[in-house]
Short mmCIF file of C-alpha atoms and ligand atoms in Angstrom, two decimals:
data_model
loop_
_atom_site.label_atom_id
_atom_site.label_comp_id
_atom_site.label_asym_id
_atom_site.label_seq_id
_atom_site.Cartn_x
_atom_site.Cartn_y
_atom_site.Cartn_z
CA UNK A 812 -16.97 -37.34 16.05
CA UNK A 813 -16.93 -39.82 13.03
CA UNK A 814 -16.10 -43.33 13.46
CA UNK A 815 -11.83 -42.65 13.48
CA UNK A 816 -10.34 -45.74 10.87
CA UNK A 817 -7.18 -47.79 12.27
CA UNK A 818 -4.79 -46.70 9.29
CA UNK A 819 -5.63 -43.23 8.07
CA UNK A 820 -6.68 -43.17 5.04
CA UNK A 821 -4.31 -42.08 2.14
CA UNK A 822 -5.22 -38.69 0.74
CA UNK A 823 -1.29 -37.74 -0.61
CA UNK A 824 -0.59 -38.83 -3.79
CA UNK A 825 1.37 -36.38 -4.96
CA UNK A 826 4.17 -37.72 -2.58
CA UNK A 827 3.59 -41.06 -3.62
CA UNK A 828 0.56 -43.84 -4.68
CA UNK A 829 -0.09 -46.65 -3.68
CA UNK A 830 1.22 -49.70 -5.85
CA UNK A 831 -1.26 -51.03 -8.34
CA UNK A 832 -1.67 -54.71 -6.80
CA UNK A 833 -1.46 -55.32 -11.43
CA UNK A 834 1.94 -53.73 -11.30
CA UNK A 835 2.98 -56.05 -8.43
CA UNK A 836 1.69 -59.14 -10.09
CA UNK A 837 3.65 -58.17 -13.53
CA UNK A 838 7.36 -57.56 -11.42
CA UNK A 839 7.00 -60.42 -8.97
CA UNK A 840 8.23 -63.31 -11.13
CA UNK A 841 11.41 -61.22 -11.89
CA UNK A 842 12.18 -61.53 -8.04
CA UNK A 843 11.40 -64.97 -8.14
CA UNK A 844 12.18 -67.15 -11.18
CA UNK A 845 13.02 -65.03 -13.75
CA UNK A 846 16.43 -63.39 -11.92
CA UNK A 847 19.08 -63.30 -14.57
CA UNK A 848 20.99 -60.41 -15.87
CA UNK A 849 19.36 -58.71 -18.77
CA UNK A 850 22.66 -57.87 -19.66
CA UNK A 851 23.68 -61.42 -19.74
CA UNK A 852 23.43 -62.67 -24.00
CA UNK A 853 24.85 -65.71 -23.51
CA UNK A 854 22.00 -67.79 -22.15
CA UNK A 855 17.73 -67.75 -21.33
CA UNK A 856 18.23 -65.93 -18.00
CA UNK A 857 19.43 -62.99 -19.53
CA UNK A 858 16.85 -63.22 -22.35
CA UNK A 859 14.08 -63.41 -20.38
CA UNK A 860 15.21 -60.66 -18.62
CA UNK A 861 16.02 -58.49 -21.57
CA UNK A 862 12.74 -59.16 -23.65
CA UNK A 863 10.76 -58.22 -20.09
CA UNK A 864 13.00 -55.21 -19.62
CA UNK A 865 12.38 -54.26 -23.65
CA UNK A 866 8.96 -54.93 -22.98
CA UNK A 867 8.77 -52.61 -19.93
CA UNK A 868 10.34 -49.88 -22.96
CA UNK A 869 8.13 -50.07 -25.17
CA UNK A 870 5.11 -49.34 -22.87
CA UNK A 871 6.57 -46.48 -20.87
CA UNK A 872 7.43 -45.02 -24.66
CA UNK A 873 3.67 -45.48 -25.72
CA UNK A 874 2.60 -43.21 -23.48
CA UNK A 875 4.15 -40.09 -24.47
CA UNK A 876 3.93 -41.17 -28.11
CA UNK A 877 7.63 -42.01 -28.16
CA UNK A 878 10.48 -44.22 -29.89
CA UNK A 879 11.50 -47.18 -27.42
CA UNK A 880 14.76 -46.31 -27.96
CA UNK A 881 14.54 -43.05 -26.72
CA UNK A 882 13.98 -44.68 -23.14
CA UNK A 883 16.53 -44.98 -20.76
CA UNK A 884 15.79 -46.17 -17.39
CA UNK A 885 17.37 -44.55 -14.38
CA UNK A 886 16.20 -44.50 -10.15
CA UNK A 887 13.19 -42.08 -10.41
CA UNK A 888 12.55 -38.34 -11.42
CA UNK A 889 15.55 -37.02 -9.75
CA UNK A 890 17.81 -39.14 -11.16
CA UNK A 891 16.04 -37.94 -14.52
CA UNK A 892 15.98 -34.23 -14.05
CA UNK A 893 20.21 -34.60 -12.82
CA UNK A 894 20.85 -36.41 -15.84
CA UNK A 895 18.60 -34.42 -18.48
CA UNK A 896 19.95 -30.61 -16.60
CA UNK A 897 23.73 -31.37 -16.00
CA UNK A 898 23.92 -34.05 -18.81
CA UNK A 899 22.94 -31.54 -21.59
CA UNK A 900 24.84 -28.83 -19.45
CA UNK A 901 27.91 -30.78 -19.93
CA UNK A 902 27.11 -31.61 -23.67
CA UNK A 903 26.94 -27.91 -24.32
CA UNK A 904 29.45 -25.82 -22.47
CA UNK A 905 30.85 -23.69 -22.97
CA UNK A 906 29.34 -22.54 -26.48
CA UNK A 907 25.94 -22.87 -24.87
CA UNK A 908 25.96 -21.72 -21.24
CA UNK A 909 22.47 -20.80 -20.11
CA UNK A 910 19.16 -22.59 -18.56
CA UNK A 911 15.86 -21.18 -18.06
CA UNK A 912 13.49 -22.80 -15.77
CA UNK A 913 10.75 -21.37 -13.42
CA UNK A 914 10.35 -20.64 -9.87
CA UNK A 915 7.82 -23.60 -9.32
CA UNK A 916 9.77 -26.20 -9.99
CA UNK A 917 10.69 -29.23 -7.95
CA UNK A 918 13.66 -28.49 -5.81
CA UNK A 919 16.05 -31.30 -8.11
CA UNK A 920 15.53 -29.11 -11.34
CA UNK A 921 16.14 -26.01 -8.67
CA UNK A 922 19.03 -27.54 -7.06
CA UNK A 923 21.13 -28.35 -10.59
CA UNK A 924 20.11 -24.90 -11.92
CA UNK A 925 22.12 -23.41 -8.80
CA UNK A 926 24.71 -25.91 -9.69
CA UNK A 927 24.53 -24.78 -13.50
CA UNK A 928 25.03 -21.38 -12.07
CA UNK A 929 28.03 -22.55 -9.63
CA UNK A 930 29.78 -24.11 -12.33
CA UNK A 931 30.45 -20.74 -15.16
CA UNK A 932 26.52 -21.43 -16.73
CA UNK A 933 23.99 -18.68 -16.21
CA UNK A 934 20.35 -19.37 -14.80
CA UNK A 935 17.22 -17.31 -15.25
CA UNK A 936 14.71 -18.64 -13.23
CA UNK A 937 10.86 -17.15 -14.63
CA UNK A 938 8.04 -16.02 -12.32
CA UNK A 939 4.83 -17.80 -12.48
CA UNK A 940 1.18 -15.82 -12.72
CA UNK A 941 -1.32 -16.43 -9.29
CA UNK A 942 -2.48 -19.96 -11.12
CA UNK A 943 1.63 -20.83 -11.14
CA UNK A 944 1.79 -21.04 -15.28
CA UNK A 945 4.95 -19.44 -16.70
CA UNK A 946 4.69 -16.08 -18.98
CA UNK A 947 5.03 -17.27 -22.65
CA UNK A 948 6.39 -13.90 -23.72
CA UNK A 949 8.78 -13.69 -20.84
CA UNK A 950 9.94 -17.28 -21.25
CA UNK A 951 10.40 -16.18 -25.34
CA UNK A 952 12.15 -12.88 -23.86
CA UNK A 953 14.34 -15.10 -21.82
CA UNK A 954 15.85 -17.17 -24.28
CA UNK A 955 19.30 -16.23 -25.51
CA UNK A 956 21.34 -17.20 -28.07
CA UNK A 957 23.51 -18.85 -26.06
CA UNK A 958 20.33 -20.61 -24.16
CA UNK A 959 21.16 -24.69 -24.08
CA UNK A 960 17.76 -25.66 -22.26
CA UNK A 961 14.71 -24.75 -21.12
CA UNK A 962 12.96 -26.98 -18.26
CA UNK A 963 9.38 -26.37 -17.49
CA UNK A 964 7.29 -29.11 -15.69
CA UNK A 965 4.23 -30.74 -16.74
CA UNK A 966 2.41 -30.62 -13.63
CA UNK A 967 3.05 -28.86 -10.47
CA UNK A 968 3.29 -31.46 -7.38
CA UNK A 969 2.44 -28.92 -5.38
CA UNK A 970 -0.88 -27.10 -6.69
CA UNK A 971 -1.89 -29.11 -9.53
CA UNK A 972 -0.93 -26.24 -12.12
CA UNK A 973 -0.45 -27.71 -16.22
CA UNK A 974 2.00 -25.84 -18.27
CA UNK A 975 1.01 -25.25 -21.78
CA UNK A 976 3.81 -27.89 -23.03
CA UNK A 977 2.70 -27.84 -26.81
CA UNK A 978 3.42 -23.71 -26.30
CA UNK A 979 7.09 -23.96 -24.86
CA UNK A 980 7.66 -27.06 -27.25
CA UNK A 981 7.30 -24.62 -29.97
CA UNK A 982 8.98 -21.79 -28.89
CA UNK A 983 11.72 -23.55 -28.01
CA UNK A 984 11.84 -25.45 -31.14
CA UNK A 985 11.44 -21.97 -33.40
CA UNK A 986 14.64 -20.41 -31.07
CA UNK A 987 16.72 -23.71 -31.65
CA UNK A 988 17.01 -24.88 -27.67
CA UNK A 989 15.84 -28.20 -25.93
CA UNK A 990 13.12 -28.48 -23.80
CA UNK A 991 12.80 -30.20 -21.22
CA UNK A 992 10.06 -31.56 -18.77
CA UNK A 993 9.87 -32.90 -15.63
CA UNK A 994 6.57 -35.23 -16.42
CA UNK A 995 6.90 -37.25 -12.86
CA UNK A 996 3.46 -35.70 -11.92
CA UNK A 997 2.52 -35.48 -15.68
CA UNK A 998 3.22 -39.34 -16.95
CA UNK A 999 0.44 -41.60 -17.37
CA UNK A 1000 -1.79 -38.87 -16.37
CA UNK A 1001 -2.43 -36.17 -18.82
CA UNK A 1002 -2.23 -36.70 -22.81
CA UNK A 1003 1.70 -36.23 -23.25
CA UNK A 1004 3.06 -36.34 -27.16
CA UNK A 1005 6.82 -35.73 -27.67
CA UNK A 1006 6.34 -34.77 -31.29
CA UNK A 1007 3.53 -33.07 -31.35
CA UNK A 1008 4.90 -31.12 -28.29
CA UNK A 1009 8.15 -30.49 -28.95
CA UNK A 1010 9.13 -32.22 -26.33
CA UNK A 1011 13.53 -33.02 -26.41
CA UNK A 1012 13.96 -34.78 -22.95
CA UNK A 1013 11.35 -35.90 -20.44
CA UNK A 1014 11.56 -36.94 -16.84
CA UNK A 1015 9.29 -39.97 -15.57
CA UNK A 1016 8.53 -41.44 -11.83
CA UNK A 1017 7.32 -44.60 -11.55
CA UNK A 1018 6.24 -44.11 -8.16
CA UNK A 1019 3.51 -40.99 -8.52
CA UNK A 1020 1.53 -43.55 -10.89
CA UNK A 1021 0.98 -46.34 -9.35
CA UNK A 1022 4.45 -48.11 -10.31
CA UNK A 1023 7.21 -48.71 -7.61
CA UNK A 1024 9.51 -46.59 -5.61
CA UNK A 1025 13.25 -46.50 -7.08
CA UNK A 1026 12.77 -46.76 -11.02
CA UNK A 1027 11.87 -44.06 -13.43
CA UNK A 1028 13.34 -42.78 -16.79
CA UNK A 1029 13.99 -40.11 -19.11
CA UNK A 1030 13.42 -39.47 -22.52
CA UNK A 1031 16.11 -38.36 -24.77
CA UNK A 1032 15.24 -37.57 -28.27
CA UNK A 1033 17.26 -39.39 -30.96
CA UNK A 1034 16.31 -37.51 -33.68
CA UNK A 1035 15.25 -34.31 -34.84
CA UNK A 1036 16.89 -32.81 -33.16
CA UNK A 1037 19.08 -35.68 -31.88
CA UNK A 1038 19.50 -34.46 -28.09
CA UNK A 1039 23.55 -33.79 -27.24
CA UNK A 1040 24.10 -35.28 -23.74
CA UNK A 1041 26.77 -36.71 -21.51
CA UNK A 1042 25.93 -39.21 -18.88
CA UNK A 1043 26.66 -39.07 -15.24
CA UNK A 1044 27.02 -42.09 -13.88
CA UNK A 1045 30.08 -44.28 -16.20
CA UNK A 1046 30.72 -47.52 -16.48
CA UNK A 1047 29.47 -50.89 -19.12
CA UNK A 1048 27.82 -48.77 -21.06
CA UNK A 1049 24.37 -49.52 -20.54
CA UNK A 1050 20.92 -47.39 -21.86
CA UNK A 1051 23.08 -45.76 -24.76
CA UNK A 1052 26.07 -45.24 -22.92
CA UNK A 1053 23.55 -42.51 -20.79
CA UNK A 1054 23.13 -44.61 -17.85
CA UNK A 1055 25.81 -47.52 -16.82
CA UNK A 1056 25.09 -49.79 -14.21
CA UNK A 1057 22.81 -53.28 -14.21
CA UNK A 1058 19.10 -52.72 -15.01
CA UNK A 1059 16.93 -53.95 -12.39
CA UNK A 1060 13.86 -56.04 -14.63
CA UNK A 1061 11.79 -56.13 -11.91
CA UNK A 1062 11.58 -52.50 -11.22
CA UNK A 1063 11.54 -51.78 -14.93
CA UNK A 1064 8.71 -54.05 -15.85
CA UNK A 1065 7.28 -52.24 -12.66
CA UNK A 1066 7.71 -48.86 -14.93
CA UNK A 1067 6.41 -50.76 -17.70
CA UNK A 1068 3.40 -51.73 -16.45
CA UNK A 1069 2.53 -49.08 -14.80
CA UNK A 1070 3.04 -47.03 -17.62
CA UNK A 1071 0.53 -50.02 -19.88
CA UNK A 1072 -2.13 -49.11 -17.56
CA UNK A 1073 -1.97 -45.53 -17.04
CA UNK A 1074 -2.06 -45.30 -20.59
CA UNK A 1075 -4.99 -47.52 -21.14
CA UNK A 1076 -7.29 -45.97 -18.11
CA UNK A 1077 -5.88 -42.18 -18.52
CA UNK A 1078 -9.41 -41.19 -19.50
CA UNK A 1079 -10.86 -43.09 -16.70
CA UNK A 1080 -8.72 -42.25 -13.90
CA UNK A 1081 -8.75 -38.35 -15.13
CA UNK A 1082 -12.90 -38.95 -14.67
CA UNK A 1083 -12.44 -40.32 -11.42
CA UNK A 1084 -10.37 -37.47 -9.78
CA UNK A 1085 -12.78 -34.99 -11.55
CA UNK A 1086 -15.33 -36.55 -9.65
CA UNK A 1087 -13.42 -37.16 -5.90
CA UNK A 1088 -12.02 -32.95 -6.72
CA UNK A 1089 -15.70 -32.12 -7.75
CA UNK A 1090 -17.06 -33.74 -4.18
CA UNK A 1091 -14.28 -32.41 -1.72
CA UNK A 1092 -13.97 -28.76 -2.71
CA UNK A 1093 -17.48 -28.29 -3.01
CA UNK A 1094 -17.79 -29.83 0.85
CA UNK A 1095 -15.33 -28.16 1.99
CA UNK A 1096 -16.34 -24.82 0.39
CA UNK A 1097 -19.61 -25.83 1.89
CA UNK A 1098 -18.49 -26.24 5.18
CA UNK A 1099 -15.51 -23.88 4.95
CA UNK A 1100 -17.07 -20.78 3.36
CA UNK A 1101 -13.64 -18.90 3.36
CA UNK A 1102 -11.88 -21.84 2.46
CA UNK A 1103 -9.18 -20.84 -0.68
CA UNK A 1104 -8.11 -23.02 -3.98
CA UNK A 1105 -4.85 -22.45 -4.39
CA UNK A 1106 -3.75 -23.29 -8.39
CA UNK A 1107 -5.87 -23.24 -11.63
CA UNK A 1108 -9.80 -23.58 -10.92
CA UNK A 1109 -9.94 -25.72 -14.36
CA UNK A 1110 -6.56 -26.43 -16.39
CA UNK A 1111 -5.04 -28.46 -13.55
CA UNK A 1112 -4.70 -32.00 -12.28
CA UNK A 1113 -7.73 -32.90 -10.67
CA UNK A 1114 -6.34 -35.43 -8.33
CA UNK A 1115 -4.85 -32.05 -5.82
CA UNK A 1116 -6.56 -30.21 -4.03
CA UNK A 1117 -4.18 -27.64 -2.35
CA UNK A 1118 -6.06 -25.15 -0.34
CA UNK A 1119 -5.52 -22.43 2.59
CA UNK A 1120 -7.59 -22.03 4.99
CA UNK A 1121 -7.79 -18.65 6.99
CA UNK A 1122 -6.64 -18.25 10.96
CA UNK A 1123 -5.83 -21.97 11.31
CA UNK A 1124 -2.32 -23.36 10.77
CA UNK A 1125 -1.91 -26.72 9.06
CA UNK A 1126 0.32 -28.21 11.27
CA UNK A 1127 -2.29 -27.58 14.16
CA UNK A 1128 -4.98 -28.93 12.12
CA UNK A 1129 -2.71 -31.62 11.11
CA UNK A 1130 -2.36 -32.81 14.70
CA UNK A 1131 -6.02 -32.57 15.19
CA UNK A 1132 -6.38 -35.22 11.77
CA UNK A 1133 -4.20 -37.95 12.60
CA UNK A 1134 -7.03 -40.06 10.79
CA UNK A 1135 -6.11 -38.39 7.51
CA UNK A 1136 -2.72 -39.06 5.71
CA UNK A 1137 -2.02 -35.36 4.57
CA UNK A 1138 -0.11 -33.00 3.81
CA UNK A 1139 0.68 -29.57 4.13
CA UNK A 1140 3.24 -29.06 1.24
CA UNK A 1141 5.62 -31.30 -0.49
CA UNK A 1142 7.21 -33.94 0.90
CA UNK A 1143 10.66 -33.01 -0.16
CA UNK A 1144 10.23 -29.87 1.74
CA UNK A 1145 8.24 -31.09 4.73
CA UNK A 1146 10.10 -31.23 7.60
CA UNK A 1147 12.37 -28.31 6.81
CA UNK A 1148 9.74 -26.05 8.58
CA UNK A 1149 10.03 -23.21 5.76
CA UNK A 1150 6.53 -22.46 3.92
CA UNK A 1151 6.19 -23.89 0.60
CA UNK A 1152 8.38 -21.32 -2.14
CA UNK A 1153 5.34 -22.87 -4.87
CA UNK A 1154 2.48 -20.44 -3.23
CA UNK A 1155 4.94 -17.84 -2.06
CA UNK A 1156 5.75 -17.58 -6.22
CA UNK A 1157 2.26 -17.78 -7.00
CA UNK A 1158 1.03 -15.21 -4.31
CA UNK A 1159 0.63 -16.83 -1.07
CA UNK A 1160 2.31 -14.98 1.60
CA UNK A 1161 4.32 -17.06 3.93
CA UNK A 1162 1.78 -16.64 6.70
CA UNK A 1163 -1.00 -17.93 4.09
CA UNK A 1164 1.26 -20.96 3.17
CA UNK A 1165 1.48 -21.85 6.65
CA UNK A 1166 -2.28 -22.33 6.34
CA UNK A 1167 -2.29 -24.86 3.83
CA UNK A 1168 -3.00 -28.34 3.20
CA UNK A 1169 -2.57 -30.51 -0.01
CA UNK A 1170 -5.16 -33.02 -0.82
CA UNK A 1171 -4.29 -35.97 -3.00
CA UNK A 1172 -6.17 -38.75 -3.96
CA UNK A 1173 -6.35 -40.83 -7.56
CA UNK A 1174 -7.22 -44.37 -8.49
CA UNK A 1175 -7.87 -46.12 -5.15
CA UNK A 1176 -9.15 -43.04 -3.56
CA UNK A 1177 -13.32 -43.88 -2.73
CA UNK A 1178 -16.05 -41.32 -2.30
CA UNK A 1179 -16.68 -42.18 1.12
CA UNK A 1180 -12.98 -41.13 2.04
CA UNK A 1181 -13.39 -38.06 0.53
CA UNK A 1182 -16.44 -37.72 2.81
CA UNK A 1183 -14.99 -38.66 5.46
CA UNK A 1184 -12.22 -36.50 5.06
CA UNK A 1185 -14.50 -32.99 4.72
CA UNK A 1186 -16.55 -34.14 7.48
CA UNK A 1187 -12.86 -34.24 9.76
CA UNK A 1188 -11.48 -31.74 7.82
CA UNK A 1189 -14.51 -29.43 9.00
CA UNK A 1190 -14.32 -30.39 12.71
CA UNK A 1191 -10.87 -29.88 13.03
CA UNK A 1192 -11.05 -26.11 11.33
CA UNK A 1193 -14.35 -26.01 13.89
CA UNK A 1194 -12.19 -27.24 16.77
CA UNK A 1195 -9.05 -24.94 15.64
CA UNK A 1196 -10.68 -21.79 15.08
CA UNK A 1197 -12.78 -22.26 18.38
CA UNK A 1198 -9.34 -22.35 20.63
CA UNK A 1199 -8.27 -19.51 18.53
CA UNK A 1200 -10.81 -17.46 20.20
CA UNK A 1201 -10.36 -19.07 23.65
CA UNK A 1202 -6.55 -17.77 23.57
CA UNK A 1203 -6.60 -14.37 22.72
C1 LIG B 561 8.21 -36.86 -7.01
C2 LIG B 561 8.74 -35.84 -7.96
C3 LIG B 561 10.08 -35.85 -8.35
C4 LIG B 561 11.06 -36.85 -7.81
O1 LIG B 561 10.78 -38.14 -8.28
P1 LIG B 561 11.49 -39.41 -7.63
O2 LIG B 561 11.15 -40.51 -8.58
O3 LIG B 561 10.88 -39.57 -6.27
O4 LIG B 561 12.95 -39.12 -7.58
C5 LIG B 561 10.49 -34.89 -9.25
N1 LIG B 561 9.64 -33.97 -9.72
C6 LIG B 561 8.35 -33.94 -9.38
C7 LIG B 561 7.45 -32.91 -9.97
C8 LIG B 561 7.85 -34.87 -8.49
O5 LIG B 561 6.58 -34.82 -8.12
#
């Protein structure tokens, strides 16, 4: 047995990373001295507040190659994809009446196309191929004249999968509908151009790079096309009218910087998960010979690592691991017990999902963990399979 650490170590960053100790230094002053309301234009409190929070703007629209103004802040990627679904949804009925989205999505796009389709819109939802990337002629067979939106993600939380974004962008842009992303696994992480993509509204998380829990933000295009949306949440008036309430300046230079550095070490940080992916699926390959990558071998995130592995269920090898923070699907589903719909729609059958474990790791993720974690990875599945046989 290897040397077991006090606090497992953190292999699921897909759920969440850790903070970036830069990103805490940049927000703590605005808990401290620097409280006022950025809304507040009669005195310095407010200023401060408002040049940190315009500040925090500008970065997070740098990034995806975007106009600040196009940023509005909201409470995360949820928050985003209810506001960039239902907002345009409610923009656009009844003329326009019908999303299309695919079957991989995270369950808050999923959950507002069922309450598109509740509320008089129509829904097709598109199947994905074994690597989880949506049909381009089916998605272009899909589209309607009456079509208001398409969302497809940027990356799969789930298996690492990259839809081809500059593809959609211009399909949807040739058939005269918005696109929209959900980018909270995306942002920061993978090159990401509005323009160039046709990308119309974006969804961002500060929290899956390296940025705080509670704060994220969408992108609404302002012009060409200017995006038609309605907000859902009322009141002063704030982020265009999109998204009333008082904007938290800590959380948003959070964002902010977050966003400042993912954009400056992207190329860096995509090396270093090449390198930690590189190192744990060949060990485990190596010590797991029938040991199965679940999502694209190459055009994927390389910080996941979502594999099954044959005769041994996760949550038993889970219990064998309690040195390893891991997981065996996505954390928004965990805990319901059903197996992950994301490999059931790529293949998986529900016996094979219920033999999988997702592996995530980024910027403070070390090579010795990783080692660590295929040497305990490979005793447990040892350990597991051994019983198997003991217990006919
Ligand atoms: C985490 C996640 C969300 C939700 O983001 P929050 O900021 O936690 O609300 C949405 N979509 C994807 C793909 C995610 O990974």
């Amino acid at each position: 047995m290897s040397a077991v650490p006090r606090k497992p170590i953190y292999l699921d960053y897909q759920a969440t990373t850790p903070l970036d100790p830069r990103v805490f230094a940049a927000m703590r002053p605005f808990l401290e001295e620097h409280f006022g309301n950025p809304h507040s234009a009669e005195h310095a409190y407010g200023w401060i507040a408002h040049e940190a929070v315009e500040e925090a703007r500008r970065h997070v629209a740098t990034v995806i190659a975007a106009r600040p103004e196009a940023i509005i802040f909201t409470s995360g990627a949820t928050e985003s994809n209810n506001l960039a679904i239902r907002g345009v949804f409610a923009a656009a009925m009844p003329q326009r009446d019908h999303l299309v989205t695919v079957a991989t999505e995270h369950k808050c796009v999923l959950e507002n196309a069922r309450w598109i389709a509740r509320h008089g819109g129509r829904v097709t939802i598109l199947p994905v191929d074994r690597q989880g990337l949506v049909d381009l002629d089916r998605l272009c067979a899909a589209i309607d004249d009456r079509t208001a939106l398409v969302s497809v993600m940027a990356v799969n939380n789930e298996i690492g999968t990259i839809q081809p974004l500059a593809e959609i962008g211009a399909l949807c842009r040739e058939r005269g509908v918005y696109f929209h992303t959900d980018a909270a696994q995306g942002f920061g992480k993978i090159p990401i151009d509005v323009d160039e993509m046709g990308i119309d509204l974006l969804s961002i998380s500060a929290h899956k790079v390296y940025g705080p829990k509670g704060v994220g933000a969408l992108y609404v295009r302002t012009s060409a096309p200017r995006v038609r949306i309605a907000p859902l949440i009322l009141g002063g008036g704030q982020e265009r009218g999109l998204r009333s309430g008082t904007l938290a300046p800590h959380q948003c230079v959070g964002l902010g910087e977050a966003a400042r550095i993912a954009g400056a070490e992207m190329v860096q940080d995509a090396e270093q998960a090449h390198h930690l992916f590189c190192r744990l699926w060949q060990g485990l390959q190596d010590a797991v010979p029938d040991i199965r990558l679940n999502g694209p071998a190459t055009k994927r995130w390389w910080g996941n690592c979502n594999v099954t592995i044959p005769g041994v269920r996760a949550e038993d090898l889970m219990a064998r691991l309690p040195d390893l923070a891991i997981s065996s699907g996505a954390a928004c589903g965990s805990g319901s017990g059903e197996p992950s719909y994301v490999l059931q729609a790529i293949g998986r059958t529900r016996h094979e999902a219920e033999q999988t474990l997702r592996i995530g790791f980024g910027r403070f993720t070390t090579t010795e963990e990783i080692d660590h974690a295929v040497t305990r990875i490979a005793e447990a599945v040892a350990a597991a399979r051994a019983n198997i046989r003991m217990v006919p």
